[in-house]
Amino acid sequence: MTDYKSLLRELPAVDRLLRETPLEDKMRHLPRRLVLEAAQETIASYRRRISDYSSLDNSPESPVQIDLSPSALAEEAALLAEKRAGSNFRSLINATGIIIHTNLGRVPLAPSAIEAVTAAARDYNNLEFSLDTGERGSRQEHLEKLLCDLSGAEAAAVVNNNAAAVFLALNTIAAGREVVVSRGQLVEIGGSFRIPEIMAASGARLVEVGTTNKTYLRDYEAVVNENTAAFLKVHTSNYHMIGFTAAVKTKDLVSLAARCHLPLIEDLGSGVFRDLTAYNLPPEPRIQDSIAAGADLVTFSGDKMLGGPQAGIIVGRSDLVAMIRKNQLARTLRIDKFTVAALEATLRLYLDWERAEQEIPVWTMIAAPPAEMRRRAEGLAEQLSGLLAGGDLEVIEGFSRVGGGALPTAELPTFLLALRPPEGKSPTDLVAKLRQGSPPVVLRLQQDRLLFDPRTIKEEEEEALVGAIDRACR
Ligand SMILES: *Cc1c(COP(=O)(O)O)cnc(C)c1O
């Protein structure tokens, strides 16, 4: 029988550990409290291990084999301290091929937007100061003209995200009154944005019309009464109905809304300025088309297919936008200077579509032809084939996705680097190792193969990716 009590006594004390070279080193350039914590946690974890063994009679690994020397523990504590000292929020390589990846920060910004954010962080600026008059200005002014030019709307306002845009529009126009929505459009997006809940929070009363698959204009018409405040049309961004369906076109709802003297609010979700069929993608409603059709307010996200910073954009009738801006809640949902900077720079690129496609990463990734994906996947395979001792590399055909709850059925043909792990290594372990590595790599696992999609990997990340795969496979 092992004498666990004596093993516990053998554990070095914290100050003994701190005198070991690796920790003395860390003390010199990391915050003292981090190093101290790491030493305490390391000792505590060994104490737990020993106690766990003592409660297991036939443990496969005898605790006597654990190295309890101060140098071994100090080594481990030093690694822990180093890890804790680094940022928790980090850059990573997205090899999933999902372009708008909400969990991974949605989309990278265009270079000019990155520059604008850096300048906003570094310098004072005219966020709310008019350089013409020397008087107080509005942060919205930096964005409104561009948004109106691009969408054809009379006015625009920008808030923290699209959920906030929908909430604020409903709260301003319909609190305490009724809003008519088709049953087929009561969507949930991303697990936390649900139309019925947002509507309830805004104080508007939801009036559902039609059925799950079919809603007609007469369904909307039948429920209008003196308490009706607006019609709401929601783009069913993240699901697609097939079979027998009927939805009312924006243009028809516009005529009904006009006849009833009620505004039509349209939540486009992703929102695009460009016709997606040019990229062999299913059509998405364009912002300028909804405005041209006569929607009174249109809302969309800044960081989905627009490819900018997180924001919720409201464009439409100037009297309604003015009311929205005056709402006290607008202050709680307002955007910061970084969003103003990044969004203005991103919108400016849309003034020239060619530049938008070349410089806004979401569009560069969507537009990348399969032949280029093949060339890059083959390049990665070639670099790795010289390094990997075992494992099986192949370039295969596959699909990338737009993601972000947009275009749920759309697939972009691509080429993938497929890696079958070396003998004796489990694919799930390898995925975890890559995720916990430096830089972390996030990818898709299909059966026993790890898939890397060049579409969402920047060319300048390739070297780091090859290194990470090589280290993980050892
Ligand atoms: C994504 C989405 C939202 C929420 O937008 P966020 O900018 O993520 O807050 C709202 N409505 C629709 C239809 C969406 O697709």
XYZ file of C-alpha atoms and ligand atoms in Angstrom:
489
model
C 0.000 0.000 0.000
C 1.279 3.420 -0.926
C 1.653 5.843 1.916
C -0.368 8.737 0.485
C 0.084 10.848 3.596
C 3.823 10.874 3.166
C 3.416 11.711 -0.539
C 1.325 14.721 0.382
C 4.028 15.788 2.833
C 6.567 15.463 0.034
C 4.841 18.209 -2.016
C 7.046 21.320 -2.056
C 5.757 24.534 -0.458
C 4.988 27.603 -2.564
C 8.052 29.625 -1.538
C 10.273 26.635 -2.239
C 8.811 26.484 -5.772
C 9.322 30.187 -6.338
C 13.061 29.775 -5.749
C 13.368 27.443 -8.759
C 14.921 28.999 -11.853
C 11.912 28.762 -14.221
C 9.696 30.628 -11.748
C 12.412 33.116 -10.768
C 12.614 33.927 -14.476
C 8.870 34.418 -14.779
C 8.891 36.648 -11.676
C 11.184 39.025 -13.506
C 8.869 39.767 -16.420
C 5.344 38.660 -15.473
C 3.070 40.155 -12.801
C 4.026 38.606 -9.440
C 0.480 37.639 -8.553
C 0.126 35.582 -11.743
C 3.272 33.586 -10.971
C 2.237 33.086 -7.365
C -1.208 31.871 -8.426
C 0.292 29.501 -10.952
C 2.573 27.988 -8.281
C -0.326 27.600 -5.841
C -2.570 26.037 -8.479
C 0.097 23.611 -9.606
C 0.671 22.387 -6.059
C -3.100 22.137 -5.496
C -3.542 20.081 -8.660
C -0.865 17.610 -7.509
C -2.508 17.416 -4.101
C -5.799 16.523 -5.807
C -4.149 13.888 -7.951
C -2.607 12.194 -4.943
C -5.909 12.260 -3.039
C -7.746 10.866 -6.079
C -5.313 7.947 -6.219
C -5.732 7.268 -2.534
C -9.460 6.806 -3.072
C -8.928 4.393 -5.968
C -7.652 1.004 -4.959
C -6.310 -0.376 -8.199
C -5.301 2.771 -9.996
C -3.398 1.929 -13.186
C -0.793 4.593 -12.582
C 0.872 4.377 -9.222
C 1.287 7.808 -7.640
C 4.757 6.808 -6.552
C 5.713 7.419 -10.181
C 4.686 11.085 -10.075
C 7.678 13.382 -10.055
C 7.175 15.635 -7.055
C 10.510 17.426 -7.265
C 10.388 21.227 -6.946
C 12.031 21.569 -10.369
C 9.339 19.487 -12.113
C 6.510 21.384 -10.457
C 8.198 24.730 -11.132
C 8.515 23.844 -14.838
C 4.778 23.156 -14.969
C 3.873 26.263 -12.982
C 6.019 28.401 -15.290
C 4.090 27.158 -18.323
C 0.806 27.876 -16.574
C 1.939 31.396 -15.625
C 3.002 32.086 -19.205
C -0.373 30.905 -20.493
C -2.261 33.042 -17.963
C -0.207 36.122 -18.817
C -1.288 36.029 -22.466
C -4.533 37.536 -23.718
C -7.630 35.507 -23.243
C -9.165 37.095 -26.333
C -6.927 36.089 -29.228
C -6.586 35.943 -32.976
C -7.052 32.520 -34.526
C -7.048 30.813 -37.889
C -10.511 30.038 -39.219
C -10.095 26.970 -41.431
C -13.799 26.067 -41.326
C -14.719 27.677 -44.645
C -17.648 29.411 -42.910
C -17.175 33.019 -43.997
C -19.439 34.861 -41.543
C -18.719 32.946 -38.348
C -20.511 34.546 -35.407
C -18.556 32.588 -32.780
C -15.278 33.592 -34.398
C -16.052 37.312 -34.544
C -18.171 37.240 -37.732
C -15.855 38.806 -40.365
C -12.449 40.511 -40.597
C -12.548 44.149 -41.718
C -11.201 45.759 -44.886
C -7.717 47.330 -44.585
C -9.091 50.883 -44.775
C -11.571 50.079 -41.980
C -8.748 48.677 -39.830
C -6.756 51.855 -40.390
C -9.752 53.978 -39.450
C -10.238 52.033 -36.214
C -6.562 52.414 -35.340
C -6.693 56.167 -35.917
C -9.857 56.429 -33.815
C -8.075 54.626 -30.998
C -4.913 56.706 -31.260
C -6.125 60.261 -31.868
C -8.757 62.748 -30.839
C -11.367 63.183 -33.561
C -14.520 64.999 -34.641
C -16.877 62.272 -33.375
C -19.435 64.842 -32.190
C -17.882 68.087 -33.315
C -18.571 69.993 -36.506
C -15.383 71.143 -38.203
C -17.491 73.538 -40.333
C -19.118 75.466 -37.513
C -17.075 74.565 -34.459
C -20.270 73.509 -32.755
C -21.480 70.217 -31.401
C -22.150 67.613 -34.099
C -23.723 64.152 -34.249
C -21.817 60.893 -34.553
C -24.540 59.756 -36.947
C -23.601 62.450 -39.466
C -20.453 60.583 -40.480
C -22.602 57.737 -41.768
C -25.974 59.093 -42.806
C -25.151 60.549 -46.210
C -23.282 57.438 -47.327
C -26.117 55.180 -46.190
C -28.675 57.333 -47.994
C -26.616 57.409 -51.197
C -26.162 53.639 -51.184
C -29.714 52.688 -50.228
C -31.722 55.501 -51.798
C -33.352 56.227 -48.431
C -34.135 59.704 -47.057
C -32.506 59.161 -43.680
C -30.449 56.704 -41.676
C -29.484 55.902 -38.089
C -27.020 53.363 -36.759
C -27.213 51.503 -33.433
C -25.288 48.749 -31.696
C -26.550 45.754 -33.707
C -29.500 44.725 -35.834
C -31.384 43.243 -32.879
C -31.179 46.727 -31.308
C -32.296 48.324 -34.596
C -35.453 46.180 -34.733
C -36.097 46.727 -31.033
C -35.682 50.503 -31.240
C -37.825 50.840 -34.367
C -40.652 48.838 -32.752
C -40.351 50.629 -29.422
C -40.473 54.037 -31.103
C -43.322 53.338 -33.476
C -45.444 50.709 -31.789
C -45.032 50.571 -27.981
C -48.423 49.777 -26.475
C -49.931 49.091 -29.894
C -50.139 46.222 -32.385
C -47.681 45.084 -35.025
C -48.772 42.617 -37.700
C -46.345 39.829 -38.684
C -46.721 36.723 -40.813
C -46.546 33.501 -38.782
C -43.935 32.142 -41.176
C -41.599 35.006 -40.239
C -41.512 34.564 -36.458
C -37.926 33.440 -36.627
C -35.222 32.713 -34.116
C -31.753 33.785 -35.183
C -28.564 32.721 -33.491
C -30.336 31.291 -30.464
C -30.957 34.611 -28.739
C -32.730 36.829 -31.253
C -36.377 35.825 -31.491
C -38.921 38.080 -33.126
C -41.739 37.424 -30.598
C -39.395 38.111 -27.642
C -37.888 41.275 -29.142
C -41.363 42.498 -29.923
C -42.574 41.848 -26.361
C -39.508 43.596 -24.907
C -40.167 46.617 -27.130
C -43.671 46.961 -25.722
C -45.363 46.247 -29.061
C -48.122 43.624 -29.227
C -47.570 40.912 -31.767
C -50.441 40.036 -34.064
C -49.667 36.883 -36.021
C -51.345 36.354 -39.357
C -51.455 33.544 -41.885
C -50.070 30.048 -41.383
C -46.571 28.646 -41.173
C -46.226 28.125 -44.905
C -48.747 30.532 -46.455
C -49.698 34.098 -45.726
C -51.744 36.282 -48.073
C -52.317 40.025 -48.237
C -55.914 39.529 -47.131
C -54.606 37.979 -43.863
C -52.831 41.226 -43.028
C -55.786 43.313 -44.123
C -58.242 41.404 -41.927
C -56.585 42.285 -38.611
C -56.000 46.002 -39.085
C -57.826 48.116 -36.498
C -57.415 51.495 -34.785
C -54.757 49.995 -32.497
C -52.513 48.776 -35.309
C -49.194 50.659 -35.387
C -47.201 48.948 -38.159
C -46.614 45.969 -40.404
C -43.359 44.067 -39.922
C -41.752 41.922 -42.585
C -38.836 39.744 -41.451
C -36.382 38.104 -43.792
C -36.207 34.423 -42.860
C -32.434 34.593 -43.038
C -31.549 31.243 -41.555
C -34.145 28.893 -42.917
C -35.673 28.081 -46.228
C -39.104 26.701 -46.927
C -39.778 24.468 -49.878
C -43.015 23.029 -51.180
C -46.288 24.916 -51.098
C -45.558 28.355 -49.741
C -46.878 31.875 -50.151
C -45.449 35.075 -48.762
C -46.503 38.615 -49.523
C -44.068 40.698 -51.558
C -42.689 43.906 -50.056
C -44.311 45.896 -52.865
C -47.794 44.498 -52.079
C -47.401 45.073 -48.359
C -46.307 48.616 -49.197
C -49.592 49.324 -51.003
C -51.620 47.896 -48.128
C -49.583 49.885 -45.592
C -50.116 53.068 -47.629
C -53.868 52.446 -47.857
C -54.025 51.979 -44.090
C -51.692 54.931 -43.400
C -49.374 52.610 -41.466
C -45.610 52.189 -41.797
C -44.018 48.995 -43.079
C -40.826 47.968 -41.277
C -38.661 45.409 -43.028
C -35.916 43.523 -41.161
C -33.541 42.254 -43.829
C -31.130 40.557 -41.425
C -27.943 40.378 -43.396
C -28.657 43.107 -45.906
C -26.745 43.329 -49.187
C -26.225 46.054 -51.757
C -25.205 43.557 -54.415
C -27.178 41.021 -56.436
C -25.900 37.677 -55.161
C -26.864 35.743 -58.258
C -23.735 37.299 -59.811
C -21.866 34.847 -57.525
C -24.085 31.853 -58.293
C -25.705 32.292 -54.917
C -29.441 32.274 -54.218
C -30.919 35.789 -54.371
C -31.042 37.830 -51.156
C -33.258 40.906 -50.999
C -31.190 44.039 -51.639
C -31.452 47.028 -49.324
C -31.988 49.517 -52.163
C -34.761 47.323 -53.637
C -36.723 47.353 -50.387
C -36.380 51.140 -50.189
C -37.346 51.530 -53.855
C -40.357 49.260 -53.327
C -41.494 51.699 -50.647
C -40.650 50.089 -47.281
C -40.806 52.862 -44.681
C -37.969 51.520 -42.541
C -35.406 48.857 -43.394
C -33.000 47.358 -40.837
C -29.888 45.195 -41.352
C -26.609 44.161 -39.707
C -23.262 45.889 -40.174
C -21.223 42.725 -39.699
C -22.949 40.101 -41.786
C -22.736 40.350 -45.562
C -21.958 44.046 -45.360
C -18.554 43.005 -44.005
C -18.169 45.875 -41.538
C -18.183 46.237 -37.751
C -20.993 45.075 -35.487
C -23.834 47.542 -35.989
C -27.542 47.753 -36.667
C -28.449 50.026 -39.541
C -31.838 51.672 -39.966
C -32.650 53.414 -43.255
C -35.936 54.912 -44.389
C -38.393 57.771 -43.994
C -36.882 60.847 -42.392
C -39.802 61.540 -40.008
C -39.597 57.987 -38.625
C -35.788 58.029 -38.377
C -35.984 61.372 -36.535
C -38.401 59.832 -33.995
C -36.093 56.863 -33.537
C -33.105 59.106 -32.889
C -35.066 61.077 -30.296
C -36.071 57.932 -28.399
C -34.323 57.986 -24.992
C -33.352 54.356 -25.509
C -31.266 55.309 -28.559
C -28.618 56.541 -26.140
C -28.367 53.113 -24.515
C -27.885 51.457 -27.886
C -25.548 53.985 -29.439
C -22.434 53.070 -31.364
C -18.912 53.968 -30.247
C -16.200 55.784 -32.205
C -14.619 52.536 -33.428
C -17.867 51.494 -35.060
C -18.290 54.913 -36.662
C -14.740 54.698 -38.032
C -14.957 51.144 -39.356
C -18.450 51.505 -40.766
C -17.719 54.747 -42.609
C -14.600 53.233 -44.194
C -16.480 50.069 -45.172
C -19.425 51.969 -46.663
C -17.053 54.165 -48.682
C -15.747 51.059 -50.422
C -19.271 50.274 -51.621
C -19.292 53.467 -53.694
C -17.242 51.473 -56.204
C -18.252 47.830 -56.411
C -14.902 46.644 -57.799
C -13.107 48.091 -54.787
C -15.659 46.613 -52.418
C -15.064 43.172 -53.874
C -11.302 43.525 -53.773
C -10.994 44.982 -50.308
C -13.873 43.803 -48.134
C -12.837 40.313 -46.982
C -16.351 38.861 -46.944
C -16.695 39.630 -50.685
C -13.151 38.577 -51.579
C -13.854 35.239 -49.910
C -17.233 34.820 -51.620
C -15.747 35.727 -54.999
C -12.668 33.475 -54.756
C -12.910 30.956 -57.626
C -12.643 27.202 -56.962
C -9.461 27.015 -59.075
C -7.734 29.373 -56.654
C -8.937 27.309 -53.695
C -7.484 24.230 -55.379
C -4.126 25.915 -55.950
C -3.948 27.012 -52.298
C -5.055 23.644 -50.885
C -2.431 21.933 -53.029
C 0.189 24.447 -51.874
C -0.604 23.643 -48.243
C -0.464 19.917 -48.931
C 2.918 20.304 -50.574
C 4.399 22.274 -47.680
C 3.088 19.718 -45.205
C 4.112 16.602 -47.102
C 7.768 17.366 -46.416
C 7.113 17.786 -42.694
C 4.597 15.223 -41.528
C 6.109 11.940 -40.455
C 2.851 10.012 -40.674
C -0.677 10.918 -41.646
C -2.331 10.978 -44.961
C -2.856 14.211 -46.927
C -5.263 14.717 -49.781
C -6.889 17.608 -51.637
C -10.611 16.955 -52.082
C -13.624 18.800 -53.433
C -16.041 20.304 -50.941
C -18.174 23.300 -50.043
C -17.690 26.530 -48.132
C -20.600 28.362 -46.508
C -21.553 32.014 -46.224
C -22.714 31.455 -42.617
C -23.873 34.017 -40.054
C -27.417 32.781 -40.350
C -27.514 33.952 -43.966
C -28.146 31.827 -47.045
C -28.677 28.558 -45.148
C -28.839 26.453 -48.280
C -26.092 28.122 -50.314
C -22.872 26.237 -50.973
C -19.728 27.652 -52.529
C -17.668 24.983 -54.306
C -14.155 24.781 -52.874
C -11.158 22.481 -52.447
C -10.183 21.217 -49.016
C -6.991 19.935 -47.521
C -7.993 16.648 -45.863
C -5.708 15.182 -43.215
C -6.035 11.688 -41.796
C -4.036 11.687 -38.539
C -0.848 9.654 -38.178
C -1.114 6.107 -36.795
C -2.094 6.064 -33.111
C -3.414 9.646 -33.009
C -7.111 10.234 -32.598
C -8.723 12.828 -34.882
C -10.606 14.459 -31.992
C -7.386 14.801 -29.954
C -5.722 16.413 -32.930
C -8.608 18.863 -33.348
C -8.300 19.802 -29.643
C -4.533 20.209 -29.946
C -4.908 22.534 -32.921
C -7.591 24.519 -31.122
C -5.398 24.929 -28.035
C -2.231 25.652 -29.982
C -0.609 28.944 -30.855
C -2.086 30.318 -33.023
C -5.288 28.377 -32.362
C -6.749 26.714 -35.458
C -10.476 25.983 -35.813
C -11.534 23.520 -38.487
C -14.083 20.934 -39.557
C -13.879 17.264 -38.659
C -15.560 14.813 -41.009
C -15.508 11.227 -39.814
C -11.802 10.607 -39.216
C -10.504 13.425 -41.386
C -9.550 16.980 -40.492
C -10.666 19.429 -43.193
C -8.989 22.775 -43.860
C -10.752 25.185 -46.242
C -8.405 27.790 -47.794
C -11.375 30.109 -48.450
C -11.328 31.529 -44.906
C -7.558 31.188 -44.357
C -5.557 34.310 -45.247
C -2.512 33.695 -47.443
C -0.321 35.297 -44.799
C -1.614 32.775 -42.243
C -0.529 29.743 -44.257
C 2.969 29.488 -42.802
C 1.658 29.617 -39.228
C -0.994 27.049 -40.125
C 1.554 24.615 -41.545
C 3.652 25.007 -38.381
C 0.620 24.428 -36.152
C -0.395 21.252 -38.017
C 3.167 19.965 -37.917
C 3.449 20.531 -34.131
C 0.040 19.001 -33.439
C 0.892 15.834 -35.387
C 4.116 15.115 -33.505
C -28.941 38.303 -37.862
C -30.323 38.831 -37.835
C -30.728 39.694 -36.820
C -29.808 40.084 -35.694
O -28.768 40.881 -36.152
P -27.512 41.210 -35.201
O -26.771 42.261 -35.945
O -26.769 39.947 -35.044
O -28.065 41.700 -33.904
C -32.016 40.179 -36.848
N -32.877 39.823 -37.823
C -32.520 38.994 -38.830
C -33.529 38.640 -39.867
C -31.228 38.478 -38.870
O -30.869 37.651 -39.861
